[in-house]
Coordinates of C-alpha atoms in Angstrom, one line a residue:
M1 CA 4.9 3.7 49.9
D2 CA 7.2 5.4 52.5
V3 CA 8.7 8.8 52.1
A4 CA 12.1 7.6 50.9
A5 CA 10.0 5.9 47.5
K6 CA 8.2 8.7 47.1
A7 CA 11.8 11.3 47.1
R8 CA 13.3 8.9 44.6
L9 CA 10.1 8.3 42.1
A10 CA 9.9 12.4 42.5
W11 CA 13.4 12.6 41.8
Q12 CA 12.9 10.9 38.9
L13 CA 9.8 12.4 37.4
T14 CA 11.5 15.5 38.5
F15 CA 15.0 15.3 36.3
T16 CA 13.2 13.9 33.3
L17 CA 10.9 17.2 32.8
Y18 CA 14.1 19.0 33.5
V19 CA 15.6 17.4 30.8
C20 CA 12.5 17.6 29.2
L21 CA 12.5 21.6 29.6
L22 CA 15.9 22.2 29.1
V23 CA 15.2 20.6 25.3
S24 CA 12.3 22.1 23.8
L25 CA 13.7 25.6 25.2
T26 CA 16.6 24.6 22.9
L27 CA 13.9 23.3 20.1
D28 CA 11.9 26.7 20.6
H29 CA 15.3 29.0 19.9
T30 CA 16.4 26.7 16.9
I31 CA 13.3 25.6 15.3
L32 CA 10.4 27.9 16.1
R33 CA 12.0 31.4 16.1
H34 CA 13.2 32.9 12.7
T35 CA 16.5 33.8 13.8
F36 CA 18.9 32.0 17.0
Y37 CA 19.7 33.9 19.5
W38 CA 22.3 32.5 21.4
P39 CA 22.5 35.2 24.1
V40 CA 18.8 34.5 24.9
W41 CA 19.1 31.2 24.8
L42 CA 22.0 31.2 26.6
M43 CA 20.5 33.5 29.5
Q44 CA 17.4 30.4 29.6
T45 CA 19.4 27.4 30.2
A46 CA 22.4 28.8 32.2
P47 CA 20.5 28.9 35.0
L48 CA 19.0 25.5 35.0
L49 CA 22.2 24.4 34.1
L50 CA 24.2 25.2 37.5
I51 CA 21.8 23.7 39.4
L52 CA 22.6 20.6 37.8
P53 CA 25.0 19.1 39.9
G54 CA 23.4 19.5 42.7
L55 CA 20.1 18.0 41.2
L56 CA 22.2 15.3 40.2
Q57 CA 22.7 14.7 44.3
H58 CA 19.4 14.6 45.0
R59 CA 20.0 17.9 47.3
A60 CA 16.8 19.4 48.0
R61 CA 18.8 22.7 47.9
S62 CA 18.8 22.2 44.3
G63 CA 15.3 21.4 43.6
T64 CA 13.8 24.2 45.6
W65 CA 16.3 26.8 43.6
L66 CA 14.8 24.6 40.5
C67 CA 11.1 25.9 41.7
F68 CA 12.2 29.7 41.6
M69 CA 14.0 29.6 38.5
I70 CA 11.1 28.0 36.3
L71 CA 8.5 30.2 37.2
F72 CA 10.2 32.6 34.8
H73 CA 10.2 30.0 32.0
L74 CA 6.4 29.8 33.2
M75 CA 5.6 33.1 32.6
S76 CA 7.7 33.3 29.0
A77 CA 5.7 30.7 27.6
I78 CA 2.5 31.7 28.8
D79 CA 3.2 34.9 27.4
H80 CA 4.2 33.5 24.1
A81 CA 1.4 31.3 23.7
A82 CA -1.2 34.5 24.1
T83 CA 0.7 36.8 21.4
T84 CA 2.6 33.8 18.6
E85 CA 0.8 31.6 16.1
H86 CA 2.6 28.2 17.6
T87 CA -0.1 28.4 20.7
V88 CA -0.1 24.5 21.3
I89 CA 3.8 24.3 21.7
Y90 CA 3.8 27.1 23.8
S91 CA 1.2 25.6 25.5
S92 CA 2.4 22.7 26.0
I93 CA 5.4 23.9 27.3
A94 CA 3.9 26.2 30.1
I95 CA 1.9 22.5 31.1
L96 CA 5.6 20.7 31.0
T97 CA 7.0 23.6 33.3
L98 CA 4.0 23.6 35.5
A99 CA 4.2 19.9 35.9
L100 CA 8.2 20.4 36.6
F101 CA 7.4 22.7 39.2
T102 CA 4.8 20.5 41.1
T103 CA 7.1 17.8 40.8
S104 CA 10.5 19.8 42.2
L105 CA 8.0 20.7 45.2
L106 CA 7.4 17.4 46.2
F107 CA 10.8 16.2 45.7
V108 CA 12.1 18.7 47.7
R109 CA 9.1 18.2 50.3
W110 CA 9.8 14.4 50.7
Q111 CA 13.2 15.0 50.9
R112 CA 13.7 17.0 53.2
M113 CA 11.4 14.5 55.5
Q114 CA 13.9 11.7 54.5
D115 CA 17.2 13.8 55.7
P116 CA 16.3 16.8 57.5
L117 CA 19.2 20.1 57.5

């Protein structure tokens, strides 16, 4: 498998997990929590939506920013898994976020190898 195919596969996985993270954050705020605090939901999802255009254009820089931003979501999911009664759900969100971090990191690496700065 050449670098271009690896980058394409990593981008597809990254984008799929990215959408799953957005859906899981929305479901978390609408179903699991007792009240919907839209400012908190907006603070969690708006930064992720800012990198969407670059991610759709397969830009490695957007993948790098995604890696930085989802570290907050990983820490939040681990904290919620340890302190709430929905341990399984928040543990799955933490695993989803960790998988997104890994695939995004691989996408950035292989995309940079394919088209250097």
